[in-house]
Each structure stands twice: as C-alpha cells, then as structure tokens.
Coordinates of C-alpha atoms in Angstrom, one line a residue:
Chain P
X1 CA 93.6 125.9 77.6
X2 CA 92.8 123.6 74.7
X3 CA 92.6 120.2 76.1
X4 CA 91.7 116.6 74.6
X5 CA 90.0 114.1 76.1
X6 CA 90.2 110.9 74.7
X7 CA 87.3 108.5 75.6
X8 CA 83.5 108.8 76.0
X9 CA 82.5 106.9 79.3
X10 CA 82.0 108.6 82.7
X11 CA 85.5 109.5 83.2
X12 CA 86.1 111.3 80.0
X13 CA 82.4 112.9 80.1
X14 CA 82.9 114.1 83.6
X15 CA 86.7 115.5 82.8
X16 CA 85.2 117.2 79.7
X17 CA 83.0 119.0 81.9
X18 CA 85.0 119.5 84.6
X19 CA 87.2 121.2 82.4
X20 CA 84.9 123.1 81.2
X21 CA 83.6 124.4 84.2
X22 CA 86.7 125.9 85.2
X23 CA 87.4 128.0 81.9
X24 CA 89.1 125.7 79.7
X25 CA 88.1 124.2 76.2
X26 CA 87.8 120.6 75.9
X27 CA 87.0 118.2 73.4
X28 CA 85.9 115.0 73.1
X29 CA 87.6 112.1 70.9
X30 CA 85.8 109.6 69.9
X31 CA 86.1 106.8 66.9
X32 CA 83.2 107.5 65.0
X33 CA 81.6 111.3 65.9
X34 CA 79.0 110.5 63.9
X35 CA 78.0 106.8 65.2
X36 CA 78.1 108.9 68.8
X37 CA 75.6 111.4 67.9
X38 CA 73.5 108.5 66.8
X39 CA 73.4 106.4 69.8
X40 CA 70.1 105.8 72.0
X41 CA 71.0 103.4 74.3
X42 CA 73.1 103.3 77.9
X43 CA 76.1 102.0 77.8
X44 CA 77.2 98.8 79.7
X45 CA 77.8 101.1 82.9
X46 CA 74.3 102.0 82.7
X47 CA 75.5 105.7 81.6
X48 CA 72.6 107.7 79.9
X49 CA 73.2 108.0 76.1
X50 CA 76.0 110.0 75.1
X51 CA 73.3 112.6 73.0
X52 CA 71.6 112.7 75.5
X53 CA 74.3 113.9 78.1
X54 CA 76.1 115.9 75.5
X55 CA 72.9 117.6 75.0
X56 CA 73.2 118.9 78.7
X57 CA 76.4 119.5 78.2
X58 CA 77.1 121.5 75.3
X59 CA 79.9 123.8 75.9
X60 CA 82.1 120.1 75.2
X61 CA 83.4 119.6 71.9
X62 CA 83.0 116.6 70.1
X63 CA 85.0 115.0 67.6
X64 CA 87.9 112.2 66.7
X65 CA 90.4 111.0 68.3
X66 CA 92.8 112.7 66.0
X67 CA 90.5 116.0 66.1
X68 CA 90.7 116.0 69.7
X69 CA 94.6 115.3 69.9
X70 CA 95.2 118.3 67.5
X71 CA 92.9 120.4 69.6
X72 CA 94.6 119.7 73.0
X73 CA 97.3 121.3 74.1
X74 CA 97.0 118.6 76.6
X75 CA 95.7 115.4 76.2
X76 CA 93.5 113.2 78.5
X77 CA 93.9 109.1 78.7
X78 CA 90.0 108.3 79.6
X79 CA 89.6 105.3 77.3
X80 CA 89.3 102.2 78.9
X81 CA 92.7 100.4 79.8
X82 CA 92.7 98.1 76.9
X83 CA 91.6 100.6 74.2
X84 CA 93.7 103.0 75.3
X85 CA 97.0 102.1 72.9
X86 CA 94.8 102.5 70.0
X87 CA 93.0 105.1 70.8
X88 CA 96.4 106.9 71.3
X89 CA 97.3 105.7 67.8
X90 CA 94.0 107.0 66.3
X91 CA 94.9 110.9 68.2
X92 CA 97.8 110.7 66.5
X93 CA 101.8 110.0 67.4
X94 CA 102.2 113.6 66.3
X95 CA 99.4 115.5 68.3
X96 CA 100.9 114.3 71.2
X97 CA 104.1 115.1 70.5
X98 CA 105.5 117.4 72.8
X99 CA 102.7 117.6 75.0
X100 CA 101.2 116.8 78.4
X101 CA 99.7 113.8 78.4
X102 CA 97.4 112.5 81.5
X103 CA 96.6 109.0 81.9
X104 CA 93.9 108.2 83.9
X105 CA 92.7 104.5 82.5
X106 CA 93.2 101.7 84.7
X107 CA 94.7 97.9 82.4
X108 CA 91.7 96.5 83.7
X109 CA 91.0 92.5 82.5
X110 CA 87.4 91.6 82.9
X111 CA 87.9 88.4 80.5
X112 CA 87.2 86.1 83.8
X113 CA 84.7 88.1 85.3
X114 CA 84.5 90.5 88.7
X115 CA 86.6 91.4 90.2
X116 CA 88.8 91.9 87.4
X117 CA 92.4 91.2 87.2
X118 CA 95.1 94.0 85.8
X119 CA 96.8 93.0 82.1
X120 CA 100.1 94.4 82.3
X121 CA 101.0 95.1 86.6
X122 CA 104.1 94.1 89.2
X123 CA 107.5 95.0 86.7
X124 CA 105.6 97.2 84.0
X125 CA 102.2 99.3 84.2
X126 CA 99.9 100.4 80.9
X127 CA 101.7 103.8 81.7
X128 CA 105.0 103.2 81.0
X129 CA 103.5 101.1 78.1
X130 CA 102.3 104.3 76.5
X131 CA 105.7 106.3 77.3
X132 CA 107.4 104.0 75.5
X133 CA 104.8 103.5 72.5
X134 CA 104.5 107.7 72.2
X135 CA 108.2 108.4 73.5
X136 CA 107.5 112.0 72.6
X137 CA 104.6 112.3 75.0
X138 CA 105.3 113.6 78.9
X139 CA 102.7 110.9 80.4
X140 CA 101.7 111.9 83.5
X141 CA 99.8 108.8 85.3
X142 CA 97.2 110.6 87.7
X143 CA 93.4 110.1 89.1
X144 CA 93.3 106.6 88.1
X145 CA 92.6 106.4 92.0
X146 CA 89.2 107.3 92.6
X147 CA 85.8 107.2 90.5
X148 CA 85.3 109.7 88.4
X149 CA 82.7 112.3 90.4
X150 CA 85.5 113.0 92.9
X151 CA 88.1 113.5 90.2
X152 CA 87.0 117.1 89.3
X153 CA 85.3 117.6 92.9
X154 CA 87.3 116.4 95.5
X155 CA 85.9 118.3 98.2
X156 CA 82.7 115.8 97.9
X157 CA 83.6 113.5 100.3
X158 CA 85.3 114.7 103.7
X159 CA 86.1 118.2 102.6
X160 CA 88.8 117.4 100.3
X161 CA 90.6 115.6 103.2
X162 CA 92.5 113.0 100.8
X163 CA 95.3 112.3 97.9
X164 CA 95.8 112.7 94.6
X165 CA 98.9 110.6 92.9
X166 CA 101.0 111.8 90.2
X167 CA 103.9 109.7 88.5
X168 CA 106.2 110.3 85.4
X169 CA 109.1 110.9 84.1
X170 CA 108.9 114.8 83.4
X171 CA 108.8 117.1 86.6
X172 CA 107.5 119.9 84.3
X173 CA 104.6 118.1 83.2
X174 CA 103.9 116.5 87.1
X175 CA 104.1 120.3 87.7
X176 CA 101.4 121.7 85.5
X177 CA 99.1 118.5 85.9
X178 CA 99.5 119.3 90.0
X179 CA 98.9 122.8 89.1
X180 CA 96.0 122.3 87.4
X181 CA 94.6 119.4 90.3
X182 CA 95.2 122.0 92.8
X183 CA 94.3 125.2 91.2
X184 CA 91.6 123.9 88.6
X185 CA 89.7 121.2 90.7
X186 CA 90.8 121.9 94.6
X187 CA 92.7 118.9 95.3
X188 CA 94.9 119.8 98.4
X189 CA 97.4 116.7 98.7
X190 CA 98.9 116.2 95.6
X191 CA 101.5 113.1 95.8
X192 CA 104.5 113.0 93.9
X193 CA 105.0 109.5 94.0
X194 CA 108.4 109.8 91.5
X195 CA 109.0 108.4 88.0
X196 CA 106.5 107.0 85.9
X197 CA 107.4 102.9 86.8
X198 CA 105.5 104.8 90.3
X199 CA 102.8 103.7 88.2
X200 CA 102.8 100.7 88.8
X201 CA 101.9 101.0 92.3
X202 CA 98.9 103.5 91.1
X203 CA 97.6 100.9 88.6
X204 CA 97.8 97.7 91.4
X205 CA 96.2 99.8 94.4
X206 CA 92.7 99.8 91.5
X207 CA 92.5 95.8 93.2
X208 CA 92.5 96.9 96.4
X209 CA 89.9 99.9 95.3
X210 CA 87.6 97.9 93.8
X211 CA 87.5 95.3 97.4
X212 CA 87.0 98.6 99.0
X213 CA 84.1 99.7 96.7
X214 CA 82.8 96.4 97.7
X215 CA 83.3 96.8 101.5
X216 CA 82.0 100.1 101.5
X217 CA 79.3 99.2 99.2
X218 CA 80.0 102.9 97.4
X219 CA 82.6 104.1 95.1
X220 CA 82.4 107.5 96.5
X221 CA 85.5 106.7 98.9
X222 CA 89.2 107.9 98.4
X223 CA 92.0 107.1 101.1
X224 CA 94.2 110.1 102.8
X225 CA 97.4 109.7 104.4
X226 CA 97.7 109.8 108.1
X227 CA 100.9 110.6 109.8
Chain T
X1 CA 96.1 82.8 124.6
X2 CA 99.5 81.0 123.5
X3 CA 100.7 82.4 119.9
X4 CA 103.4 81.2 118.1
X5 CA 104.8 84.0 116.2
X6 CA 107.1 83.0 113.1
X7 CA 109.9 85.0 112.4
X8 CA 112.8 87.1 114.1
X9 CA 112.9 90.3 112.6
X10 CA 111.3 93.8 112.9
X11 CA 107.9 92.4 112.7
X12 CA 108.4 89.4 114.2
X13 CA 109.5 91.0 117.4
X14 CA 107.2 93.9 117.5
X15 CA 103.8 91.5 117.1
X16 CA 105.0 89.1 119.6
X17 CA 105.7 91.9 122.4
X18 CA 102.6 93.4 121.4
X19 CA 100.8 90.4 122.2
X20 CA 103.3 89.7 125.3
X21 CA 102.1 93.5 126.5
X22 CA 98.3 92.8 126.0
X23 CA 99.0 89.3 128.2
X24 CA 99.3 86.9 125.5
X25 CA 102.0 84.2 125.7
X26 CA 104.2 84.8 122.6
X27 CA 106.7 82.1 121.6
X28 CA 109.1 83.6 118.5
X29 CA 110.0 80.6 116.4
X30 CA 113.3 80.3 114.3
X31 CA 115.0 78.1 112.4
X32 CA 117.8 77.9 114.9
X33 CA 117.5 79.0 118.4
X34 CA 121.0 78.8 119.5
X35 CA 122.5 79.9 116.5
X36 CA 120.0 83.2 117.1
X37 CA 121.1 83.2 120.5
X38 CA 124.6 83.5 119.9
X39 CA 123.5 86.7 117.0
X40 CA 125.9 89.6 117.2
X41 CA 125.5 91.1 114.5
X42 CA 122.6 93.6 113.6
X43 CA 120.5 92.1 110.3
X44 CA 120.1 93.4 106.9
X45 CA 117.7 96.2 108.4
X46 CA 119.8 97.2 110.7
X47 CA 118.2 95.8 114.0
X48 CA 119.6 95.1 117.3
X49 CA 121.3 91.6 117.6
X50 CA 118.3 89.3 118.2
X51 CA 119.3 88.4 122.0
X52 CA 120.0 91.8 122.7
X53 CA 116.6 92.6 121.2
X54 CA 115.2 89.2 123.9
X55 CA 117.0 90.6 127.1
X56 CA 115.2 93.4 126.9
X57 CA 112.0 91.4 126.1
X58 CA 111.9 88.6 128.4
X59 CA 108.4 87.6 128.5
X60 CA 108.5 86.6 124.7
X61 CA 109.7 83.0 124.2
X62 CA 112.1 82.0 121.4
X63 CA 112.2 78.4 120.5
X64 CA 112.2 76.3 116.7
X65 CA 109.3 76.9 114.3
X66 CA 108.1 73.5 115.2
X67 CA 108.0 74.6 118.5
X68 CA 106.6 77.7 118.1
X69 CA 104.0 76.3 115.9
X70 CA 102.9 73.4 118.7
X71 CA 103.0 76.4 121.5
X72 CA 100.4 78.6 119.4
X73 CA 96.6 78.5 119.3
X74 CA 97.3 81.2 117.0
X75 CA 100.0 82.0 114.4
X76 CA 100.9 84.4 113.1
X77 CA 103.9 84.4 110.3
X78 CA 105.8 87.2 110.6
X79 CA 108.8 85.5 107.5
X80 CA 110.1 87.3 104.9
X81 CA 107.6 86.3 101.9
X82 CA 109.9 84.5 99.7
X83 CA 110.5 82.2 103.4
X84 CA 107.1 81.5 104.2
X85 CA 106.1 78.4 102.9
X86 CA 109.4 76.9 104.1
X87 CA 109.2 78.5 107.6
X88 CA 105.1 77.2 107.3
X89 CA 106.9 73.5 106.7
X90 CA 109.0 73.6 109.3
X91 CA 106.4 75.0 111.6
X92 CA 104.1 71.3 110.9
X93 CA 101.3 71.2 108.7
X94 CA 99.7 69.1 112.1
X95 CA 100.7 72.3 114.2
X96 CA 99.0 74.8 111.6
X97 CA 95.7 72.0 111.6
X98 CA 92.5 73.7 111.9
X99 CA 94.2 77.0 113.7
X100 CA 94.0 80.8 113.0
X101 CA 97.2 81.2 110.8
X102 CA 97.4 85.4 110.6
X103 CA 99.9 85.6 107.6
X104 CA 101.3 89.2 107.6
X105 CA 104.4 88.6 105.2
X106 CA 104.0 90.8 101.6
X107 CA 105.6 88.8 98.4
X108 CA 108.6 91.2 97.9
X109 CA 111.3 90.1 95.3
X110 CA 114.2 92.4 95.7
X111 CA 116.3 90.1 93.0
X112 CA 116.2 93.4 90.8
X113 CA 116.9 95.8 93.3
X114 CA 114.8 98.4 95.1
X115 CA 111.9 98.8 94.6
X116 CA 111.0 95.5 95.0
X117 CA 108.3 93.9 92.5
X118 CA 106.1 90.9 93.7
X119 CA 106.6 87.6 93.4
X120 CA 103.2 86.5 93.1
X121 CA 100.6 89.1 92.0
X122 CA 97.2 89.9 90.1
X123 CA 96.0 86.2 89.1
X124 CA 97.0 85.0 92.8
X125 CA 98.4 85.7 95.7
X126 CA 101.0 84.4 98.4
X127 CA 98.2 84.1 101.1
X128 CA 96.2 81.5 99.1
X129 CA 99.4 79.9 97.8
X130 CA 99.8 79.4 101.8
X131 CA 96.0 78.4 101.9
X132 CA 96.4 75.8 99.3
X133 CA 99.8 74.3 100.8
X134 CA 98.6 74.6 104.5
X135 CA 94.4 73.4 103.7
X136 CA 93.9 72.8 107.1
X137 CA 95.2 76.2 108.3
X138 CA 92.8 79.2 108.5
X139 CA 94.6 81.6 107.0
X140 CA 93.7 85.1 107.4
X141 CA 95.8 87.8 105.7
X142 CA 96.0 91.0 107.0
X143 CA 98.6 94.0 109.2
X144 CA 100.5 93.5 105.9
X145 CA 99.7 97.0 104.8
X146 CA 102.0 99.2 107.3
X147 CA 105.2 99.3 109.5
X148 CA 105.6 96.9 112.3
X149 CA 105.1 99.8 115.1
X150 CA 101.9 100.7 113.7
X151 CA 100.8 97.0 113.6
X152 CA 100.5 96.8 117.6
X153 CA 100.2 100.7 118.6
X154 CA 97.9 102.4 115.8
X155 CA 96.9 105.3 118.0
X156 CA 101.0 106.1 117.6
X157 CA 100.0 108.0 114.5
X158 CA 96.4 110.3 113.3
X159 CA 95.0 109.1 116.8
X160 CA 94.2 105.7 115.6
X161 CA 92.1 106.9 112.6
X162 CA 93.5 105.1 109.8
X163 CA 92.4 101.3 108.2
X164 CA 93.5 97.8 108.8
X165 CA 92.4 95.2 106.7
X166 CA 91.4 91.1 106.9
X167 CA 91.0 88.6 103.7
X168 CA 90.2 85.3 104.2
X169 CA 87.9 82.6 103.4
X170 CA 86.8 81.1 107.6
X171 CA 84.3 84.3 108.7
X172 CA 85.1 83.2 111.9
X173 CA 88.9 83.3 111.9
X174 CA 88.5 86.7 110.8
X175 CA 86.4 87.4 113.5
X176 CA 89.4 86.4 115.8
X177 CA 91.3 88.3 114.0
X178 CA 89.7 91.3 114.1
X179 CA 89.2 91.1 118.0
X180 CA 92.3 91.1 118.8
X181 CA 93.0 93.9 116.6
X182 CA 90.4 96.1 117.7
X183 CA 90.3 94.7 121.7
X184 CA 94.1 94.0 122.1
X185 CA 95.6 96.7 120.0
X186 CA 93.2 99.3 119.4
X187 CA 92.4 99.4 115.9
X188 CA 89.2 101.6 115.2
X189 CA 89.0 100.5 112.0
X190 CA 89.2 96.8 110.8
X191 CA 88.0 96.5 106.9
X192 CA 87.1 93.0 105.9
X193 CA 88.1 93.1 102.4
X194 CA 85.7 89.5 101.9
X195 CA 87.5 85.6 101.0
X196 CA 91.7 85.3 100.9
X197 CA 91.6 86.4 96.9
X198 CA 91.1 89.9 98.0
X199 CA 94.7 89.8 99.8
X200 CA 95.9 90.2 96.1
X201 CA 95.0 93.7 96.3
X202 CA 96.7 94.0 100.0
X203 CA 99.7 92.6 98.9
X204 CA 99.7 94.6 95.7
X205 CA 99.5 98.2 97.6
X206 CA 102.5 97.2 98.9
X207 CA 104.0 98.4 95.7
X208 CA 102.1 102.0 96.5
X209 CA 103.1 101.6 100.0
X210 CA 106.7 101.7 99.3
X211 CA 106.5 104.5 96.9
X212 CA 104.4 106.4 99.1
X213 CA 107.5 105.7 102.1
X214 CA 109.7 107.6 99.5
X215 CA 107.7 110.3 98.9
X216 CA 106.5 110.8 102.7
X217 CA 110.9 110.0 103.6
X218 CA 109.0 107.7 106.6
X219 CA 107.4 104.3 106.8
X220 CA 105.2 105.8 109.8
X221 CA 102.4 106.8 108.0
X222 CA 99.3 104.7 107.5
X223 CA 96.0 105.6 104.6
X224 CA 92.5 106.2 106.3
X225 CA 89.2 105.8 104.3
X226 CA 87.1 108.9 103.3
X227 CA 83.4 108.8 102.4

C-alpha cells in the first residue's frame, strides 16, 4: 500500500519506516524537499539531521506535502499539533478525499513552557477539527498515546501487553487502521473507543502522559487495561 | 484515625466503610442529616436509600459537613465536583486548617448530556481551584481515576496490578496519602504524579475513562503501567 506521511520529526520518520518494514511504500511530506535534503543540524528534539537519517533509511520517499497526499492511499497526521491544519491544506483537500486518514499529532501548546497545555481539548479535540476542515477525509484519531518507538513495535515494552485507541466516525476506516495495527505492527488490544469526539479523551490523556513520562523518568511506558 | 468523609453517594459510602473496615473512625458528612435519614428513595445512580445503605453499615457515622469536617484529622471529599467548593464551605475553612484534605471528586458537567465534558480543564484544575479557596488545607488529589469499589479493594480486579495516582503540592500529605493507600487498602502501585497542577491530567482522563467504560460495557476495570 501507497501511504503518506505527513511530517518529518520522530513520529513521521519512525512510521515511514515502520511502514516500510512491513512491505508498504511510504512517503514523506515535507514543505520544502529541497530545504530538507539540505539541513545539517538536529532538530529541537535533538533528532539527528533528517539527511542524515534518510540516508539510513532509504527505501522512504521523500517529497511535499501535496506529493505525499497524492501518493498515499492513506494518509498519516505526524505534523506537530499546531501545524497539522496546514500541513493538511498544503497535501491537498483533494488527496485526501476519500481516503483513510490517521491522526496521530497531539494540540500540544508549549507557548508557557513544560509541561504544555492542549489548544483545543474538553468539548472539541484537533481531530474533530480536521474532520470538519477536510469533511471528505475518514480521520481516524490513533497512537497519539504513546512515543513514537512503541508505535510500530509494541511488543518493546512488556511483550505487547497494552492498548492501542482508535476513534472516528467511519467503522470501515477504524477497521483497516485496526487491521493494519494488528496485522502490520502486532498490537494485540486494539480499543475502539467510538466516534471521533472519543478523541477528545485520546488527546487530554497526552497531560496525564507526559506526568507519567516524568514519574517514570522514561517515555518508553504505555498503560494496559486490567479487568 | 477519625476521617470526615464528605459526601453520600457511591463513593462517599464505599471510602468511608473502607476506612471503617481497616479501623478508621469514618463520619459521612451531609448537608442534612435528618433529611438523609428520612431518604426513601434510591438517587440518580440508582443506589440504595441512604439509611438503608447506614443500617447495614453501622460503624460509619453520618452527621453535617461541619461536623464531619471538625470529627476528621483527615478528609476526604467524596461531592459531586460541581458541589465541592460549597460542600468544602460548609465543611469550615477552620475544620479543613492545616489538614490532609484527599479530594477525589472529577469536574464533570453533564449540562450537555452524556458524556460529560469538564468544567475546569487544561489551564487549571478543580483540585487547585480547592487549593486556592481552602489555602490552609493540604489538598492531595488522587482515587479520582476509577470506580468507587476499586478505590478501597484494588486486589478485586488484575490482582491488585494496576496504578493509583497522588498530585499535590505538601510531600508529606502525600506521603499520608499514599500509606493509607498502600497499608490500609492494598494498593501496589501509588504514582506520585509531582505538585496539585498535575491533577489536570487526572481529572482530564476522566474523559478517556468514560469512554473506555463504554467500550469495556463496565466501570470495573482499572489501567496498569508497562515499561
């Protein structure tokens, strides 16, 4: 499968490859292609230089954001939360027309420092934002929950042994981004959590993530469900 | 220890026998006592008429939330959220005074329906809006993150292998805290989140928590941590 992946930073670099490694064909979008290839220097996460990494990587594509939301038969969110309504606007209304659409950012406000408060949270969520900007998009919210190394390989921290959340408002399109985070990646508890405003919920647990990253002094944590 | 436990409902009930079984001295407070006592009727959730509920609970005092608040060396407000700060009043800002106030109530506005948004989130929270009303309290949020049941008998699900957490500002009113919860009730795992700003993100799960109640069809379920 053709799939964009809109966004450069750790999550969209380790989808890419993630995707990759299990047979599909992704490509990177990106602004400026060309202003990427040209880049030396980490990025304010410390992230080696995208070259540099793409270099190691090179069965990823590489090209706009419009480039990669033709390519795609489905598209990834993995811009950060605030650039992620233009970035959408920059793949193109009509590349996503029609098709799966995974969002994975988080509406993360750093303006008044760590920890960061959310932008839009409680009675709307950046994902129902995008539905309603791209109304022909089936927006999937998903793995906005967990940093982006356990994404693609969940079975790195207690064999797997914890959840995955999907929300929207198209069961088809929950069904083939479950398919694909059971089948592709290995995640064994896929949540249905129900229509996309489940979002919501998704989005405001990142608060209570990032105290936990701080408790645990690691991001490589996720949370299962006991019963 | 004498606790005054504000609040008659599910929660209110279950903490205050749990800390009657563990041989604390629980006093319930209420607005009313003999209007509770002459109760009939089953409340909005469905539970047993409150003196019902005390006949079969004896050891558990019931008396105003003045009184309540004078009988406790600990509280612990067990209100609805959008009661608190009046129930906190009536209680007596002297009776709160330099004392452990545990506040386990979650923000829940149900004005649109269910489910429920918050009405305080993100930028604050209603555990420092008690903070800043009630300086001279120590509050300490936390048990706000599951069923009553599982507040006071965590081994009732996953053998007691699931998380809950403290925010608060006094270290050593958390420390109290977490005693109790680990030496009176068993919990294996108490996760200090760090000061009372991190009870925004416990308060804000509870939007993931009630999604999660639908998906699972039970509120007896409870998230462990996975490294």
């Amino acid at each position: 499968m053709n799939v964009g992946v809109l966004g450069t930073g750790m999550v969209g670099r380790t989808l890419a490859w993630g995707l990759s490694e299990i047979g599909h064909d992704p490509m990177i979008g990106t602004r400026d292609p060309a202003a990427l290839a040209g880049r030396t220097d980490r990025d304010a996460m410390g992230n080696q230089p995208f070259p540099e990494w793409h270099a190691e990587h090179p069965s990823v594509g590489v090209g706009t954001f419009a480039e990669a939301g033709a390519h795609g038969s489905m598209i990834f969110n993995a811009t950060s939360g605030a650039a992620s309504l233009e970035a959408l606007h920059l793949a193109g209304e009509a590349n996503l027309d029609g098709k799966v659409l995974v969002d994975v950012s988080n509406p993360l406000d750093f303006s008044q420092g760590f920890p960061p408060s959310l932008f839009v949270a409680n009675t709307d969520s950046l994902a129902e934002q995008i539905q309603r900007t791209f109304p022909g998009a089936r927006v999937v919210k998903s793995l906005n929950t967990m940093s982006a190394p356990l994404m693609v390989d969940p079975a790195a921290v207690g064999g797997g042994e914890h959840v995955v959340f999907v929300s929207g408002d198209d069961a088809a399109a929950k069904g083939d981004v479950s398919t694909l985070l059971r089948d592709g990646w290995g995640w064994q508890h896929v949540i249905d959590l129900g229509d996309l405003s489940s979002a919501r919920g998704a989005e405001m647990y990142l608060l209570l993530w990032l105290r936990l990253m701080g408790s645990l002094d690691t991001p490589r944590f996720n949370i299962s469900l006991v019963r």
